[in-house]
């Protein structure tokens, strides 16, 4: 129950009900904040956090990009996260949401004199796009909204304001009866999902879209690339078109929340055999084992709490 949960706010653990912010918070008005999403997995050795250090390093990088001063070191952020997870040991939670943003003090766009507020909360996310979708593949549409370019937004940073387009695209998907939306960039190439990177398998080779396509450098993307490389199938990073996805043998998405999510169809065009393909299933299994500390090779990816 959320009511029993604790949230880490600016150095203190507070009750969930008291983890509130002022309505005049700068970050709320202008989107000037950065966040992360990190998974917690239950294992026989207790709870573990997946690639905590990499997530917190990206958190600090995202903050740097928007000149948001974070008054904590990487080690301090990792420790605060572990403390928060431990403080919620009795709650059913599987996902950590660190967030930092320009706080309150002055009005108007200029954030220079504003203090930074930082919180670390835990929530229950479950299977992001649904259990059925995980088993049989998700239905995806191409959004009519364009993925902003790297000149408009610092897309490798996980900035709150960037997510307005993702929210619009996700709404579009839901209104059209689909599970998720795919965003194309100004060149007409595939960028990524609203909260996931994308991969395709074609003629035995695995491809994913490059950083230049306007994507977040996903940590799940990186993990899957490492696993695939170790299987002798290095992932090729190159531009992918929408119609290439339609004739791919397999398509899947990756993300902390989405994990390794098979795709059933894109704009009602069924992909491959219409069910999760063999490479997707293999990567899904290896990723799932790695995330739960079951794989010796990737043991350094998990932190037990
Ligand atoms: N692209 C975007 C735009 C994105 O938001 C995410 C994560 C990814 C790719 C995958 O990155 P990574 O998690 O490091 O593998 N999206 C987060 C937010 C989801 C949400 O609904 O909120 C996440 O998966 O935690």
GROMACS .gro file of C-alpha atoms and ligand atoms in nm:
model
  330
    1UNK     CA    1   0.000   0.000   0.000
    2UNK     CA    2   0.131   0.337  -0.103
    3UNK     CA    3   0.024   0.483   0.233
    4UNK     CA    4   0.299   0.286   0.410
    5UNK     CA    5   0.566   0.386   0.163
    6UNK     CA    6   0.855   0.622   0.220
    7UNK     CA    7   0.994   0.866  -0.035
    8UNK     CA    8   1.345   1.009  -0.015
    9UNK     CA    9   1.315   1.389  -0.053
   10UNK     CA   10   1.617   1.616  -0.037
   11UNK     CA   11   1.801   1.394   0.207
   12UNK     CA   12   1.512   1.274   0.427
   13UNK     CA   13   1.273   0.982   0.413
   14UNK     CA   14   0.917   1.115   0.428
   15UNK     CA   15   0.578   0.944   0.424
   16UNK     CA   16   0.430   0.890   0.077
   17UNK     CA   17   0.138   1.123   0.162
   18UNK     CA   18   0.376   1.405   0.250
   19UNK     CA   19   0.596   1.375  -0.059
   20UNK     CA   20   0.446   1.688  -0.215
   21UNK     CA   21   0.578   1.992  -0.402
   22UNK     CA   22   0.465   2.355  -0.433
   23UNK     CA   23   0.244   2.450  -0.727
   24UNK     CA   24   0.489   2.727  -0.828
   25UNK     CA   25   0.774   2.478  -0.879
   26UNK     CA   26   0.973   2.588  -1.185
   27UNK     CA   27   1.022   2.232  -1.311
   28UNK     CA   28   0.645   2.173  -1.315
   29UNK     CA   29   0.578   2.482  -1.529
   30UNK     CA   30   0.857   2.444  -1.782
   31UNK     CA   31   0.957   2.078  -1.769
   32UNK     CA   32   1.303   2.159  -1.635
   33UNK     CA   33   1.377   1.839  -1.455
   34UNK     CA   34   1.542   1.506  -1.519
   35UNK     CA   35   1.441   1.158  -1.414
   36UNK     CA   36   1.530   0.791  -1.423
   37UNK     CA   37   1.347   0.463  -1.413
   38UNK     CA   38   1.524   0.170  -1.250
   39UNK     CA   39   1.398  -0.184  -1.193
   40UNK     CA   40   1.399  -0.377  -0.869
   41UNK     CA   41   1.386  -0.756  -0.905
   42UNK     CA   42   1.298  -1.016  -0.645
   43UNK     CA   43   1.559  -1.292  -0.625
   44UNK     CA   44   1.627  -1.584  -0.389
   45UNK     CA   45   1.904  -1.365  -0.242
   46UNK     CA   46   1.664  -1.078  -0.176
   47UNK     CA   47   1.586  -0.770  -0.382
   48UNK     CA   48   1.832  -0.647  -0.638
   49UNK     CA   49   1.856  -0.324  -0.836
   50UNK     CA   50   1.945  -0.350  -1.205
   51UNK     CA   51   2.237  -0.135  -1.330
   52UNK     CA   52   2.188   0.125  -1.057
   53UNK     CA   53   2.521   0.296  -1.116
   54UNK     CA   54   2.464   0.335  -1.491
   55UNK     CA   55   2.119   0.482  -1.429
   56UNK     CA   56   2.252   0.729  -1.173
   57UNK     CA   57   2.541   0.823  -1.403
   58UNK     CA   58   2.287   0.900  -1.678
   59UNK     CA   59   2.082   1.096  -1.423
   60UNK     CA   60   2.384   1.317  -1.351
   61UNK     CA   61   2.458   1.354  -1.723
   62UNK     CA   62   2.097   1.453  -1.794
   63UNK     CA   63   2.118   1.717  -1.519
   64UNK     CA   64   2.444   1.851  -1.662
   65UNK     CA   65   2.281   1.899  -2.002
   66UNK     CA   66   2.013   2.128  -1.855
   67UNK     CA   67   2.255   2.296  -1.610
   68UNK     CA   68   2.069   2.156  -1.312
   69UNK     CA   69   2.306   2.135  -1.020
   70UNK     CA   70   2.282   1.805  -0.832
   71UNK     CA   71   2.441   1.846  -0.490
   72UNK     CA   72   2.516   1.473  -0.451
   73UNK     CA   73   2.787   1.246  -0.585
   74UNK     CA   74   2.722   0.931  -0.787
   75UNK     CA   75   2.800   0.721  -0.477
   76UNK     CA   76   2.566   0.927  -0.259
   77UNK     CA   77   2.283   0.888  -0.513
   78UNK     CA   78   2.334   0.511  -0.528
   79UNK     CA   79   2.336   0.489  -0.147
   80UNK     CA   80   2.022   0.705  -0.118
   81UNK     CA   81   1.849   0.474  -0.369
   82UNK     CA   82   1.941   0.162  -0.174
   83UNK     CA   83   1.827   0.328   0.149
   84UNK     CA   84   1.491   0.407  -0.013
   85UNK     CA   85   1.445   0.052  -0.139
   86UNK     CA   86   1.531  -0.086   0.207
   87UNK     CA   87   1.288   0.157   0.372
   88UNK     CA   88   1.015   0.010   0.149
   89UNK     CA   89   1.104  -0.355   0.211
   90UNK     CA   90   0.745  -0.435   0.314
   91UNK     CA   91   0.580  -0.275   0.009
   92UNK     CA   92   0.519  -0.449  -0.321
   93UNK     CA   93   0.737  -0.234  -0.544
   94UNK     CA   94   0.947  -0.309  -0.852
   95UNK     CA   95   1.052   0.026  -0.994
   96UNK     CA   96   1.247   0.326  -0.871
   97UNK     CA   97   1.183   0.680  -0.993
   98UNK     CA   98   1.457   0.930  -0.910
   99UNK     CA   99   1.366   1.284  -1.017
  100UNK     CA  100   1.543   1.620  -0.983
  101UNK     CA  101   1.410   1.956  -1.091
  102UNK     CA  102   1.440   2.331  -1.062
  103UNK     CA  103   1.257   2.419  -0.739
  104UNK     CA  104   1.089   2.735  -0.616
  105UNK     CA  105   1.213   3.086  -0.535
  106UNK     CA  106   1.199   3.309  -0.840
  107UNK     CA  107   0.940   3.343  -1.118
  108UNK     CA  108   0.997   3.331  -1.492
  109UNK     CA  109   1.208   3.112  -1.715
  110UNK     CA  110   1.557   3.188  -1.586
  111UNK     CA  111   1.640   2.905  -1.345
  112UNK     CA  112   1.984   3.030  -1.244
  113UNK     CA  113   1.901   3.122  -0.882
  114UNK     CA  114   1.673   2.828  -0.817
  115UNK     CA  115   1.756   2.545  -0.578
  116UNK     CA  116   1.744   2.186  -0.701
  117UNK     CA  117   1.493   1.949  -0.548
  118UNK     CA  118   1.561   1.579  -0.566
  119UNK     CA  119   1.338   1.286  -0.481
  120UNK     CA  120   1.363   0.909  -0.505
  121UNK     CA  121   1.034   0.722  -0.499
  122UNK     CA  122   0.946   0.356  -0.549
  123UNK     CA  123   0.632   0.229  -0.718
  124UNK     CA  124   0.477  -0.092  -0.849
  125UNK     CA  125   0.504  -0.092  -1.229
  126UNK     CA  126   0.426  -0.455  -1.314
  127UNK     CA  127   0.440  -0.566  -1.677
  128UNK     CA  128   0.452  -0.230  -1.858
  129UNK     CA  129   0.240  -0.300  -2.167
  130UNK     CA  130   0.044  -0.588  -2.012
  131UNK     CA  131   0.086  -0.962  -1.948
  132UNK     CA  132  -0.092  -1.068  -2.269
  133UNK     CA  133   0.119  -0.827  -2.472
  134UNK     CA  134   0.436  -0.970  -2.319
  135UNK     CA  135   0.327  -1.321  -2.417
  136UNK     CA  136   0.185  -1.258  -2.763
  137UNK     CA  137   0.340  -0.927  -2.870
  138UNK     CA  138   0.222  -0.567  -2.846
  139UNK     CA  139   0.024  -0.378  -3.107
  140UNK     CA  140   0.206  -0.063  -3.210
  141UNK     CA  141   0.103   0.233  -3.423
  142UNK     CA  142   0.321   0.494  -3.587
  143UNK     CA  143   0.243   0.823  -3.419
  144UNK     CA  144   0.143   1.125  -3.627
  145UNK     CA  145   0.368   1.326  -3.393
  146UNK     CA  146   0.728   1.368  -3.498
  147UNK     CA  147   1.022   1.281  -3.277
  148UNK     CA  148   1.205   1.608  -3.214
  149UNK     CA  149   1.555   1.635  -3.355
  150UNK     CA  150   1.880   1.645  -3.162
  151UNK     CA  151   1.901   2.013  -3.249
  152UNK     CA  152   1.571   2.090  -3.077
  153UNK     CA  153   1.623   1.876  -2.768
  154UNK     CA  154   1.913   1.705  -2.595
  155UNK     CA  155   1.758   1.366  -2.657
  156UNK     CA  156   2.027   1.156  -2.491
  157UNK     CA  157   1.927   1.329  -2.167
  158UNK     CA  158   1.618   1.207  -1.984
  159UNK     CA  159   1.456   1.549  -1.941
  160UNK     CA  160   1.098   1.576  -1.809
  161UNK     CA  161   0.989   1.827  -2.075
  162UNK     CA  162   1.092   1.596  -2.359
  163UNK     CA  163   0.815   1.360  -2.258
  164UNK     CA  164   0.524   1.573  -2.376
  165UNK     CA  165   0.562   1.423  -2.724
  166UNK     CA  166   0.576   1.074  -2.574
  167UNK     CA  167   0.258   1.143  -2.377
  168UNK     CA  168   0.079   1.266  -2.692
  169UNK     CA  169   0.195   0.965  -2.891
  170UNK     CA  170   0.094   0.722  -2.617
  171UNK     CA  171  -0.251   0.885  -2.599
  172UNK     CA  172  -0.282   0.848  -2.974
  173UNK     CA  173  -0.198   0.476  -2.946
  174UNK     CA  174  -0.449   0.419  -2.668
  175UNK     CA  175  -0.725   0.608  -2.854
  176UNK     CA  176  -0.661   0.390  -3.158
  177UNK     CA  177  -0.686   0.073  -2.952
  178UNK     CA  178  -0.313  -0.004  -2.971
  179UNK     CA  179  -0.064  -0.067  -2.691
  180UNK     CA  180   0.221   0.161  -2.786
  181UNK     CA  181   0.335   0.418  -3.042
  182UNK     CA  182   0.647   0.445  -3.247
  183UNK     CA  183   0.791   0.786  -3.331
  184UNK     CA  184   0.952   0.876  -3.662
  185UNK     CA  185   1.206   1.156  -3.686
  186UNK     CA  186   1.215   1.450  -3.929
  187UNK     CA  187   1.401   1.233  -4.185
  188UNK     CA  188   1.117   0.983  -4.178
  189UNK     CA  189   1.332   0.722  -4.008
  190UNK     CA  190   1.231   0.527  -3.701
  191UNK     CA  191   1.350   0.682  -3.376
  192UNK     CA  192   1.202   0.487  -3.083
  193UNK     CA  193   0.888   0.414  -2.885
  194UNK     CA  194   0.738   0.656  -2.632
  195UNK     CA  195   0.949   0.500  -2.358
  196UNK     CA  196   1.143   0.225  -2.535
  197UNK     CA  197   1.420   0.172  -2.787
  198UNK     CA  198   1.348  -0.049  -3.086
  199UNK     CA  199   1.520  -0.347  -3.248
  200UNK     CA  200   1.446  -0.557  -3.556
  201UNK     CA  201   1.571  -0.896  -3.668
  202UNK     CA  202   1.604  -0.951  -4.041
  203UNK     CA  203   1.772  -1.242  -4.218
  204UNK     CA  204   1.949  -1.347  -3.900
  205UNK     CA  205   2.090  -1.005  -3.817
  206UNK     CA  206   1.986  -0.772  -3.534
  207UNK     CA  207   1.951  -0.398  -3.590
  208UNK     CA  208   1.870  -0.100  -3.370
  209UNK     CA  209   1.834   0.270  -3.442
  210UNK     CA  210   2.140   0.492  -3.382
  211UNK     CA  211   2.181   0.780  -3.136
  212UNK     CA  212   2.166   1.021  -3.432
  213UNK     CA  213   1.805   0.909  -3.502
  214UNK     CA  214   1.699   1.096  -3.185
  215UNK     CA  215   1.684   0.831  -2.917
  216UNK     CA  216   1.753   0.795  -2.549
  217UNK     CA  217   2.067   0.584  -2.502
  218UNK     CA  218   1.879   0.311  -2.326
  219UNK     CA  219   2.045   0.102  -2.059
  220UNK     CA  220   1.828  -0.196  -2.155
  221UNK     CA  221   1.934  -0.133  -2.517
  222UNK     CA  222   2.295  -0.146  -2.403
  223UNK     CA  223   2.234  -0.463  -2.200
  224UNK     CA  224   2.064  -0.640  -2.493
  225UNK     CA  225   2.345  -0.530  -2.726
  226UNK     CA  226   2.601  -0.678  -2.487
  227UNK     CA  227   2.407  -1.004  -2.454
  228UNK     CA  228   2.362  -1.032  -2.832
  229UNK     CA  229   2.729  -0.961  -2.893
  230UNK     CA  230   2.827  -1.229  -2.641
  231UNK     CA  231   2.602  -1.470  -2.838
  232UNK     CA  232   2.805  -1.388  -3.148
  233UNK     CA  233   2.532  -1.167  -3.296
  234UNK     CA  234   2.660  -0.809  -3.271
  235UNK     CA  235   2.376  -0.556  -3.307
  236UNK     CA  236   2.406  -0.325  -3.606
  237UNK     CA  237   2.323   0.040  -3.531
  238UNK     CA  238   2.182   0.206  -3.838
  239UNK     CA  239   1.878   0.400  -3.957
  240UNK     CA  240   1.565   0.189  -3.994
  241UNK     CA  241   1.257   0.283  -4.197
  242UNK     CA  242   0.898   0.208  -4.104
  243UNK     CA  243   0.851  -0.023  -4.403
  244UNK     CA  244   1.165  -0.218  -4.311
  245UNK     CA  245   1.004  -0.294  -3.976
  246UNK     CA  246   0.694  -0.419  -4.158
  247UNK     CA  247   0.895  -0.684  -4.344
  248UNK     CA  248   1.123  -0.771  -4.053
  249UNK     CA  249   1.124  -1.125  -3.916
  250UNK     CA  250   1.103  -1.000  -3.558
  251UNK     CA  251   1.063  -0.663  -3.388
  252UNK     CA  252   1.100  -0.594  -3.018
  253UNK     CA  253   1.130  -0.294  -2.792
  254UNK     CA  254   1.352  -0.248  -2.488
  255UNK     CA  255   1.325  -0.032  -2.181
  256UNK     CA  256   1.354  -0.048  -1.806
  257UNK     CA  257   0.977  -0.047  -1.770
  258UNK     CA  258   0.906  -0.245  -2.091
  259UNK     CA  259   1.201  -0.489  -2.048
  260UNK     CA  260   1.229  -0.695  -2.371
  261UNK     CA  261   0.886  -0.648  -2.529
  262UNK     CA  262   0.794  -0.842  -2.846
  263UNK     CA  263   0.594  -0.654  -3.111
  264UNK     CA  264   0.300  -0.825  -3.281
  265UNK     CA  265   0.209  -0.562  -3.537
  266UNK     CA  266   0.285  -0.211  -3.657
  267UNK     CA  267  -0.008  -0.014  -3.798
  268UNK     CA  268  -0.203  -0.340  -3.819
  269UNK     CA  269   0.070  -0.499  -4.032
  270UNK     CA  270   0.159  -0.826  -3.859
  271UNK     CA  271   0.533  -0.878  -3.805
  272UNK     CA  272   0.682  -1.213  -3.907
  273UNK     CA  273   0.485  -1.510  -3.777
  274UNK     CA  274   0.271  -1.283  -3.555
  275UNK     CA  275   0.420  -1.418  -3.235
  276UNK     CA  276   0.745  -1.353  -3.046
  277UNK     CA  277   1.029  -1.481  -3.267
  278UNK     CA  278   1.314  -1.710  -3.159
  279UNK     CA  279   1.580  -1.439  -3.125
  280UNK     CA  280   1.345  -1.213  -2.928
  281UNK     CA  281   1.256  -1.500  -2.694
  282UNK     CA  282   1.622  -1.592  -2.647
  283UNK     CA  283   1.726  -1.234  -2.567
  284UNK     CA  284   1.424  -1.194  -2.340
  285UNK     CA  285   1.528  -1.500  -2.137
  286UNK     CA  286   1.895  -1.402  -2.115
  287UNK     CA  287   1.801  -1.047  -2.018
  288UNK     CA  288   1.555  -1.169  -1.756
  289UNK     CA  289   1.822  -1.395  -1.603
  290UNK     CA  290   2.085  -1.119  -1.608
  291UNK     CA  291   1.844  -0.873  -1.444
  292UNK     CA  292   1.781  -1.119  -1.159
  293UNK     CA  293   2.148  -1.187  -1.099
  294UNK     CA  294   2.116  -1.543  -1.235
  295UNK     CA  295   2.392  -1.499  -1.488
  296UNK     CA  296   2.756  -1.506  -1.370
  297UNK     CA  297   2.869  -1.316  -1.676
  298UNK     CA  298   2.652  -1.016  -1.591
  299UNK     CA  299   2.670  -1.043  -1.213
  300UNK     CA  300   2.814  -0.690  -1.190
  301UNK     CA  301   2.486  -0.552  -1.330
  302UNK     CA  302   2.296  -0.615  -1.006
  303UNK     CA  303   2.320  -0.466  -0.659
  304UNK     CA  304   2.151  -0.655  -0.376
  305UNK     CA  305   1.975  -0.441  -0.116
  306LIG     N1  306   1.355   0.575  -2.491
  306LIG     C1  307   1.278   0.653  -2.413
  306LIG     C2  308   1.216   0.774  -2.472
  306LIG     C3  309   1.260   0.620  -2.279
  306LIG     O1  310   1.186   0.697  -2.203
  306LIG     C4  311   1.318   0.502  -2.228
  306LIG     C5  312   1.297   0.462  -2.085
  306LIG     C6  313   1.399   0.423  -2.314
  306LIG     C7  314   1.414   0.464  -2.445
  306LIG     C8  315   1.471   0.301  -2.265
  306LIG     O2  316   1.576   0.337  -2.177
  306LIG     P1  317   1.623   0.240  -2.060
  306LIG     O3  318   1.515   0.236  -1.960
  306LIG     O4  319   1.746   0.302  -2.010
  306LIG     O5  320   1.646   0.106  -2.121
  306LIG     N2  321   1.168   0.491  -2.034
  306LIG     C9  322   1.144   0.490  -1.893
  306LIG    C10  323   1.015   0.559  -1.858
  306LIG    C11  324   0.890   0.481  -1.872
  306LIG    C12  325   0.771   0.552  -1.811
  306LIG     O6  326   0.657   0.512  -1.843
  306LIG     O7  327   0.789   0.643  -1.729
  306LIG    C13  328   1.157   0.352  -1.834
  306LIG     O8  329   1.147   0.252  -1.906
  306LIG     O9  330   1.181   0.342  -1.714
   0.00000   0.00000   0.00000
